[in-house]
Amino acid sequence: MKYYLIVGEASGDLHASRLMLELKNLDSNAIFRFWGGDLMAQQGGELVRHYRETAYMGIFEVLKNVPQIFKNLKFCENDIKNFKPDVVILVDYAGFNIRIAKRIRKLEIPIYYYILPKIWASSTFRVHKIKKYIDKLFCIMPFEPEFYARYGVTAHYSGNPVVDAIDTFNKNNDTFDKFIKRNNLSEKPLIGIVAGSRTQEVARILPDMLKMTNFFPDFQFVIAGAPTFCHDDYKPYLKDYQNVKILFNETYSIFKYSHCAMVTSGTATLEAGLLNCPQVVCYKMSGGAFSDFIAKKILIKIPHISLVNIILNKEAVIELFQRSFSLEKLKNELNLLCFDEKYRKKMFDNYKNLSETMGKPGSSRMTAEMIAKSQS
């Protein structure tokens, strides 16, 4: 079979690559063409666009790049038409993927959605478009089937691929001693910095995260390098912080071995929770008070922004978002995460509930089997 996949960010690249692996195990004749990243490319097939060329974050970045977004949509539509896949698999990336689904509906190619967009958080009106343009829905959040059922849409929960990825990671024979030795770190306790995978995210939040090094001299700070970046991308931020190291391809190890972490909202918050790393969630957009008003009054329809809190439906971890973010609040929260054992234990108890809610590994395989069954 011929598969066309569309991914728009690093986490989607990871999970789509695992899905591709499982599809290959079930379909020895699988041919892939995709918009994605390096991990998907490792599974074979042809990479059409890398996600670092197409990812735009925030209201102003999207508006500024509207002409290019429409060019990408037209190119993608024609590319699918020429490739003639047996199925199109959309992965998250709602702004682009829902539009492309509308454009290719007329081609009468089955359209599946894996890792559904978080429309329950901001844009519930999109559920009607998904109902109209998508043939099969495969969700990764345990509460999503109930949400979609309210609109007369069937969504299949097949577990969460993050659970798969962490299960694979936990099976290695790594230790803290091996980790610090291979990365030339000291034995000081770690504070992890996970500042996002997009240029705009890093530019807005990393400078403030780095200022925390001045208040916690007994800890070593380590940046989890984004797969879309290289060392040179971080250099402008680190000229006054020579002791902060950047580690690539070590994000899970950083979570596992850090005493706590500062995490930009996104999949990383869930990964930190499942790896038992106490965290504070930080997020800032451009536009100041205007963006804050738009986000809180119009865009965000739920009380939380981090996946840990959304899944548990409570404030299990502190979120410093837009105007609620300040250096003083960040310092105070890090102080609790570093030194208050009772505070830490409460977070660990919440993480235990999170792990139980998410279920066991096997998501990628189960989703691949459902896709194969739908096409047989």
One Martini backbone bead per residue (centre of mass of N, CA, C, O) as a GRO file, in nm:
protein
  376
    1MET     BB    1   0.100   0.033   0.013
    2LYS     BB    2   0.013   0.382   0.004
    3TYR     BB    3   0.154   0.645   0.209
    4TYR     BB    4   0.034   0.963   0.342
    5LEU     BB    5   0.208   1.193   0.551
    6ILE     BB    6   0.130   1.454   0.808
    7VAL     BB    7   0.369   1.668   0.969
    8GLY     BB    8   0.461   1.960   1.212
    9GLU     BB    9   0.650   1.810   1.439
   10ALA     BB   10   0.852   1.642   1.653
   11SER     BB   11   0.645   1.454   1.793
   12GLY     BB   12   0.517   1.356   1.526
   13ASP     BB   13   0.771   1.227   1.414
   14LEU     BB   14   0.799   1.010   1.628
   15HIS     BB   15   0.510   0.874   1.608
   16ALA     BB   16   0.510   0.824   1.300
   17SER     BB   17   0.759   0.641   1.293
   18ARG     BB   18   0.628   0.413   1.462
   19LEU     BB   19   0.394   0.363   1.273
   20MET     BB   20   0.563   0.289   1.025
   21LEU     BB   21   0.695   0.041   1.147
   22GLU     BB   22   0.427  -0.116   1.192
   23LEU     BB   23   0.332  -0.110   0.898
   24LYS     BB   24   0.574  -0.272   0.788
   25ASN     BB   25   0.512  -0.532   0.957
   26LEU     BB   26   0.222  -0.562   0.802
   27ASP     BB   27   0.356  -0.418   0.526
   28SER     BB   28   0.591  -0.507   0.290
   29ASN     BB   29   0.467  -0.279   0.063
   30ALA     BB   30   0.536  -0.019   0.186
   31ILE     BB   31   0.474   0.328   0.090
   32PHE     BB   32   0.635   0.646   0.149
   33ARG     BB   33   0.497   0.978   0.195
   34PHE     BB   34   0.619   1.298   0.348
   35TRP     BB   35   0.556   1.515   0.620
   36GLY     BB   36   0.849   1.579   0.834
   37GLY     BB   37   1.130   1.392   0.956
   38ASP     BB   38   1.406   1.213   1.047
   39LEU     BB   39   1.257   0.965   1.168
   40MET     BB   40   1.089   0.903   0.919
   41ALA     BB   41   1.327   0.873   0.719
   42GLN     BB   42   1.438   0.608   0.857
   43GLN     BB   43   1.181   0.437   0.736
   44GLY     BB   44   1.144   0.563   0.469
   45GLY     BB   45   1.104   0.714   0.180
   46GLU     BB   46   0.962   1.047   0.110
   47LEU     BB   47   1.064   1.370   0.174
   48VAL     BB   48   0.904   1.672   0.119
   49ARG     BB   49   0.879   1.811   0.416
   50HIS     BB   50   1.006   1.981   0.671
   51TYR     BB   51   0.888   2.098   0.972
   52ARG     BB   52   1.086   2.348   0.992
   53GLU     BB   53   0.938   2.488   0.730
   54THR     BB   54   0.612   2.479   0.864
   55ALA     BB   55   0.643   2.603   1.152
   56TYR     BB   56   0.397   2.795   1.332
   57MET     BB   57   0.390   3.029   1.611
   58GLY     BB   58   0.136   3.198   1.676
   59ILE     BB   59  -0.046   3.459   1.568
   60PHE     BB   60   0.172   3.636   1.415
   61GLU     BB   61   0.318   3.415   1.254
   62VAL     BB   62   0.076   3.321   1.092
   63LEU     BB   63   0.000   3.591   0.959
   64LYS     BB   64   0.281   3.640   0.822
   65ASN     BB   65   0.252   3.330   0.670
   66VAL     BB   66   0.000   3.292   0.487
   67PRO     BB   67   0.106   3.268   0.193
   68GLN     BB   68   0.283   3.012   0.250
   69ILE     BB   69   0.059   2.828   0.351
   70PHE     BB   70  -0.101   2.825   0.080
   71LYS     BB   71   0.127   2.708  -0.088
   72ASN     BB   72   0.151   2.443   0.072
   73LEU     BB   73  -0.136   2.343   0.022
   74LYS     BB   74  -0.121   2.327  -0.286
   75PHE     BB   75   0.120   2.140  -0.304
   76CYS     BB   76   0.003   1.906  -0.140
   77GLU     BB   77  -0.244   1.848  -0.313
   78ASN     BB   78  -0.080   1.778  -0.574
   79ASP     BB   79   0.095   1.554  -0.449
   80ILE     BB   80  -0.133   1.361  -0.381
   81LYS     BB   81  -0.252   1.338  -0.663
   82ASN     BB   82   0.016   1.216  -0.789
   83PHE     BB   83   0.062   0.971  -0.586
   84LYS     BB   84  -0.185   0.799  -0.509
   85PRO     BB   85  -0.292   0.701  -0.240
   86ASP     BB   86  -0.457   0.480  -0.020
   87VAL     BB   87  -0.366   0.678   0.221
   88VAL     BB   88  -0.425   0.940   0.458
   89ILE     BB   89  -0.210   1.062   0.729
   90LEU     BB   90  -0.285   1.251   1.000
   91VAL     BB   91  -0.073   1.457   1.233
   92ASP     BB   92  -0.206   1.667   1.378
   93TYR     BB   93  -0.172   1.981   1.270
   94ALA     BB   94  -0.454   2.134   1.231
   95GLY     BB   95  -0.438   2.392   1.051
   96PHE     BB   96  -0.345   2.216   0.802
   97ASN     BB   97  -0.496   1.933   0.798
   98ILE     BB   98  -0.790   2.027   0.771
   99ARG     BB   99  -0.746   2.178   0.504
  100ILE     BB  100  -0.642   1.935   0.338
  101ALA     BB  101  -0.889   1.757   0.373
  102LYS     BB  102  -1.080   1.938   0.215
  103ARG     BB  103  -0.918   1.938  -0.059
  104ILE     BB  104  -0.908   1.594  -0.082
  105ARG     BB  105  -1.197   1.480  -0.071
  106LYS     BB  106  -1.247   1.465  -0.392
  107LEU     BB  107  -1.040   1.209  -0.431
  108GLU     BB  108  -1.132   0.954  -0.266
  109ILE     BB  109  -0.944   0.933  -0.014
  110PRO     BB  110  -0.857   0.803   0.261
  111ILE     BB  111  -0.895   0.969   0.588
  112TYR     BB  112  -0.669   0.985   0.857
  113TYR     BB  113  -0.649   1.040   1.221
  114TYR     BB  114  -0.350   1.092   1.409
  115ILE     BB  115  -0.352   1.264   1.656
  116LEU     BB  116  -0.557   1.465   1.762
  117PRO     BB  117  -0.664   1.758   1.784
  118LYS     BB  118  -0.706   2.010   2.046
  119ILE     BB  119  -1.023   2.110   2.031
  120TRP     BB  120  -1.110   2.095   2.338
  121ALA     BB  121  -0.924   2.360   2.409
  122SER     BB  122  -1.027   2.582   2.159
  123SER     BB  123  -1.184   2.443   1.874
  124THR     BB  124  -1.483   2.293   1.857
  125PHE     BB  125  -1.577   2.361   1.561
  126ARG     BB  126  -1.387   2.140   1.421
  127VAL     BB  127  -1.559   1.883   1.455
  128HIS     BB  128  -1.730   1.925   1.193
  129LYS     BB  129  -1.492   1.892   0.996
  130ILE     BB  130  -1.401   1.615   1.084
  131LYS     BB  131  -1.671   1.474   1.022
  132LYS     BB  132  -1.663   1.554   0.709
  133TYR     BB  133  -1.335   1.468   0.624
  134ILE     BB  134  -1.310   1.214   0.814
  135ASP     BB  135  -1.297   0.860   0.844
  136LYS     BB  136  -1.069   0.820   1.076
  137LEU     BB  137  -1.017   0.798   1.438
  138PHE     BB  138  -0.706   0.838   1.637
  139CYS     BB  139  -0.656   0.845   1.973
  140ILE     BB  140  -0.440   0.954   2.282
  141MET     BB  141  -0.682   1.025   2.471
  142PRO     BB  142  -0.900   0.895   2.709
  143PHE     BB  143  -1.130   1.141   2.669
  144GLU     BB  144  -1.199   1.165   2.355
  145PRO     BB  145  -1.436   0.973   2.283
  146GLU     BB  146  -1.644   1.130   2.453
  147PHE     BB  147  -1.625   1.399   2.312
  148TYR     BB  148  -1.702   1.299   2.018
  149ALA     BB  149  -1.975   1.161   2.090
  150ARG     BB  150  -2.131   1.434   2.133
  151TYR     BB  151  -2.102   1.464   1.791
  152GLY     BB  152  -2.123   1.177   1.645
  153VAL     BB  153  -1.822   1.063   1.689
  154THR     BB  154  -1.581   0.819   1.614
  155ALA     BB  155  -1.326   0.728   1.849
  156HIS     BB  156  -1.006   0.568   1.877
  157TYR     BB  157  -0.847   0.421   2.146
  158SER     BB  158  -0.472   0.335   2.137
  159GLY     BB  159  -0.328   0.493   2.311
  160ASN     BB  160   0.007   0.619   2.386
  161PRO     BB  161   0.314   0.680   2.233
  162VAL     BB  162   0.469   0.777   2.483
  163VAL     BB  163   0.455   0.508   2.631
  164ASP     BB  164   0.625   0.357   2.427
  165ALA     BB  165   0.883   0.530   2.438
  166ILE     BB  166   0.932   0.492   2.745
  167ASP     BB  167   0.946   0.187   2.749
  168THR     BB  168   1.195   0.167   2.570
  169PHE     BB  169   1.382   0.340   2.745
  170ASN     BB  170   1.355   0.164   3.018
  171LYS     BB  171   1.514  -0.093   2.880
  172ASN     BB  172   1.764   0.021   2.935
  173ASN     BB  173   2.109   0.041   3.094
  174ASP     BB  174   2.091   0.299   3.232
  175THR     BB  175   2.263   0.556   3.425
  176PHE     BB  176   2.372   0.819   3.595
  177ASP     BB  177   2.674   0.764   3.559
  178LYS     BB  178   2.664   0.729   3.252
  179PHE     BB  179   2.538   1.001   3.184
  180ILE     BB  180   2.762   1.192   3.305
  181LYS     BB  181   3.001   1.069   3.151
  182ARG     BB  182   2.905   1.108   2.844
  183ASN     BB  183   2.849   1.439   2.923
  184ASN     BB  184   3.045   1.576   3.124
  185LEU     BB  185   2.936   1.574   3.420
  186SER     BB  186   2.850   1.631   3.722
  187GLU     BB  187   2.720   1.536   4.054
  188LYS     BB  188   2.520   1.730   4.046
  189PRO     BB  189   2.222   1.822   4.053
  190LEU     BB  190   1.951   1.847   3.830
  191ILE     BB  191   1.827   2.093   3.587
  192GLY     BB  192   1.590   2.105   3.352
  193ILE     BB  193   1.569   2.226   3.001
  194VAL     BB  194   1.253   2.269   2.816
  195ALA     BB  195   1.209   2.507   2.537
  196GLY     BB  196   1.150   2.365   2.281
  197SER     BB  197   1.121   2.337   1.895
  198ARG     BB  198   1.095   2.649   1.850
  199THR     BB  199   1.220   2.949   1.793
  200GLN     BB  200   1.007   3.122   1.946
  201GLU     BB  201   1.006   2.973   2.210
  202VAL     BB  202   1.303   3.001   2.287
  203ALA     BB  203   1.323   3.316   2.274
  204ARG     BB  204   1.106   3.362   2.514
  205ILE     BB  205   1.203   3.142   2.754
  206LEU     BB  206   1.510   3.080   2.793
  207PRO     BB  207   1.623   3.339   2.931
  208ASP     BB  208   1.456   3.295   3.195
  209MET     BB  209   1.557   3.016   3.268
  210LEU     BB  210   1.865   3.095   3.292
  211LYS     BB  211   1.832   3.290   3.543
  212MET     BB  212   1.813   3.051   3.757
  213THR     BB  213   2.122   2.996   3.798
  214ASN     BB  214   2.161   3.229   4.019
  215PHE     BB  215   1.974   3.063   4.255
  216PHE     BB  216   2.120   2.752   4.191
  217PRO     BB  217   2.441   2.661   4.265
  218ASP     BB  218   2.391   2.337   4.347
  219PHE     BB  219   2.320   2.322   4.043
  220GLN     BB  220   2.278   2.174   3.723
  221PHE     BB  221   2.226   2.288   3.396
  222VAL     BB  222   2.015   2.138   3.132
  223ILE     BB  223   1.973   2.121   2.788
  224ALA     BB  224   1.730   2.018   2.565
  225GLY     BB  225   1.787   1.956   2.255
  226ALA     BB  226   1.650   2.025   1.971
  227PRO     BB  227   1.611   1.861   1.665
  228THR     BB  228   1.605   2.154   1.504
  229PHE     BB  229   1.881   2.198   1.637
  230CYS     BB  230   2.190   2.350   1.727
  231HIS     BB  231   2.442   2.481   1.898
  232ASP     BB  232   2.434   2.762   1.753
  233ASP     BB  233   2.137   2.835   1.837
  234TYR     BB  234   2.228   2.873   2.156
  235LYS     BB  235   2.466   3.076   2.187
  236PRO     BB  236   2.324   3.359   2.235
  237TYR     BB  237   2.214   3.255   2.528
  238LEU     BB  238   2.520   3.149   2.657
  239LYS     BB  239   2.736   3.381   2.709
  240ASP     BB  240   2.643   3.397   3.039
  241TYR     BB  241   2.636   3.047   3.039
  242GLN     BB  242   2.893   2.835   3.043
  243ASN     BB  243   2.773   2.594   3.244
  244VAL     BB  244   2.568   2.529   3.028
  245LYS     BB  245   2.431   2.245   2.883
  246ILE     BB  246   2.396   2.070   2.572
  247LEU     BB  247   2.163   1.803   2.491
  248PHE     BB  248   2.133   1.554   2.259
  249ASN     BB  249   1.928   1.286   2.269
  250GLU     BB  250   1.837   1.334   2.615
  251THR     BB  251   1.553   1.397   2.732
  252TYR     BB  252   1.477   1.144   2.900
  253SER     BB  253   1.730   1.151   3.078
  254ILE     BB  254   1.682   1.426   3.198
  255PHE     BB  255   1.419   1.352   3.336
  256LYS     BB  256   1.519   1.105   3.501
  257TYR     BB  257   1.785   1.275   3.643
  258SER     BB  258   1.622   1.504   3.744
  259HIS     BB  259   1.504   1.686   4.006
  260CYS     BB  260   1.405   1.897   3.786
  261ALA     BB  261   1.185   2.108   3.564
  262MET     BB  262   1.166   2.317   3.279
  263VAL     BB  263   0.857   2.342   3.082
  264THR     BB  264   0.724   2.350   2.789
  265SER     BB  265   0.443   2.333   2.656
  266GLY     BB  266   0.341   1.991   2.592
  267THR     BB  267   0.454   1.679   2.552
  268ALA     BB  268   0.678   1.716   2.770
  269THR     BB  269   0.489   1.713   3.019
  270LEU     BB  270   0.415   1.415   2.992
  271GLU     BB  271   0.699   1.296   2.994
  272ALA     BB  272   0.777   1.398   3.273
  273GLY     BB  273   0.552   1.251   3.427
  274LEU     BB  274   0.625   0.951   3.327
  275LEU     BB  275   0.938   1.014   3.445
  276ASN     BB  276   0.923   1.156   3.732
  277CYS     BB  277   0.943   1.483   3.684
  278PRO     BB  278   0.956   1.757   3.832
  279GLN     BB  279   0.747   2.050   3.739
  280VAL     BB  280   0.743   2.351   3.539
  281VAL     BB  281   0.526   2.544   3.346
  282CYS     BB  282   0.616   2.727   3.043
  283TYR     BB  283   0.454   3.021   2.875
  284LYS     BB  284   0.508   3.229   2.573
  285MET     BB  285   0.383   3.496   2.385
  286SER     BB  286   0.324   3.712   2.165
  287GLY     BB  287   0.162   4.039   2.241
  288GLY     BB  288   0.097   4.013   2.529
  289ALA     BB  289  -0.202   4.120   2.638
  290PHE     BB  290  -0.346   4.045   2.378
  291SER     BB  291  -0.277   3.741   2.373
  292ASP     BB  292  -0.394   3.685   2.650
  293PHE     BB  293  -0.686   3.755   2.581
  294ILE     BB  294  -0.726   3.562   2.345
  295ALA     BB  295  -0.656   3.302   2.492
  296LYS     BB  296  -0.859   3.321   2.743
  297LYS     BB  297  -1.135   3.426   2.583
  298ILE     BB  298  -1.112   3.243   2.299
  299LEU     BB  299  -0.917   2.988   2.265
  300ILE     BB  300  -0.926   2.882   2.562
  301LYS     BB  301  -1.159   2.623   2.706
  302ILE     BB  302  -0.961   2.547   2.937
  303PRO     BB  303  -0.791   2.552   3.255
  304HIS     BB  304  -0.552   2.409   3.094
  305ILE     BB  305  -0.218   2.340   2.921
  306SER     BB  306  -0.128   2.079   3.041
  307LEU     BB  307  -0.144   1.740   3.010
  308VAL     BB  308  -0.146   1.659   3.301
  309ASN     BB  309  -0.391   1.839   3.388
  310ILE     BB  310  -0.594   1.750   3.175
  311ILE     BB  311  -0.603   1.445   3.241
  312LEU     BB  312  -0.653   1.493   3.565
  313ASN     BB  313  -0.829   1.749   3.623
  314LYS     BB  314  -0.579   1.921   3.752
  315GLU     BB  315  -0.332   2.083   3.960
  316ALA     BB  316  -0.036   1.910   3.950
  317VAL     BB  317   0.096   2.150   3.793
  318ILE     BB  318   0.254   2.437   3.737
  319GLU     BB  319   0.135   2.729   3.550
  320LEU     BB  320   0.321   2.962   3.343
  321PHE     BB  321   0.109   3.196   3.175
  322GLN     BB  322   0.202   3.469   3.060
  323ARG     BB  323   0.104   3.680   3.310
  324SER     BB  324   0.179   3.446   3.523
  325PHE     BB  325   0.460   3.509   3.439
  326SER     BB  326   0.765   3.504   3.643
  327LEU     BB  327   1.061   3.506   3.798
  328GLU     BB  328   0.955   3.476   4.087
  329LYS     BB  329   0.768   3.233   4.040
  330LEU     BB  330   0.983   3.045   3.928
  331LYS     BB  331   1.169   3.045   4.173
  332ASN     BB  332   0.960   2.943   4.382
  333GLU     BB  333   0.898   2.673   4.241
  334LEU     BB  334   1.185   2.561   4.234
  335ASN     BB  335   1.222   2.558   4.538
  336LEU     BB  336   1.008   2.343   4.592
  337LEU     BB  337   1.120   2.121   4.395
  338CYS     BB  338   1.404   2.103   4.547
  339PHE     BB  339   1.315   2.118   4.891
  340ASP     BB  340   1.011   2.001   4.904
  341GLU     BB  341   0.910   1.688   4.985
  342LYS     BB  342   0.604   1.712   5.008
  343TYR     BB  343   0.562   1.841   4.730
  344ARG     BB  344   0.690   1.613   4.566
  345LYS     BB  345   0.509   1.377   4.657
  346LYS     BB  346   0.247   1.488   4.539
  347MET     BB  347   0.346   1.471   4.246
  348PHE     BB  348   0.406   1.167   4.240
  349ASP     BB  349   0.113   1.081   4.293
  350ASN     BB  350   0.003   1.207   4.033
  351TYR     BB  351   0.182   1.041   3.840
  352LYS     BB  352   0.061   0.768   3.907
  353ASN     BB  353  -0.221   0.837   3.797
  354LEU     BB  354  -0.129   0.900   3.512
  355SER     BB  355  -0.016   0.620   3.437
  356GLU     BB  356  -0.284   0.466   3.480
  357THR     BB  357  -0.453   0.629   3.270
  358MET     BB  358  -0.272   0.570   3.008
  359GLY     BB  359  -0.146   0.296   3.028
  360LYS     BB  360  -0.022   0.075   2.813
  361PRO     BB  361   0.167  -0.034   2.583
  362GLY     BB  362   0.085  -0.032   2.203
  363SER     BB  363  -0.020   0.198   2.014
  364SER     BB  364   0.117   0.170   1.735
  365ARG     BB  365   0.022  -0.116   1.676
  366MET     BB  366  -0.285  -0.074   1.708
  367THR     BB  367  -0.313   0.142   1.487
  368ALA     BB  368  -0.200  -0.022   1.251
  369GLU     BB  369  -0.416  -0.244   1.265
  370MET     BB  370  -0.661  -0.058   1.212
  371ILE     BB  371  -0.566   0.043   0.938
  372ALA     BB  372  -0.540  -0.232   0.798
  373LYS     BB  373  -0.835  -0.318   0.843
  374SER     BB  374  -0.966  -0.075   0.689
  375GLN     BB  375  -0.807  -0.165   0.405
  376SER     BB  376  -0.920  -0.476   0.364
   0.00000   0.00000   0.00000
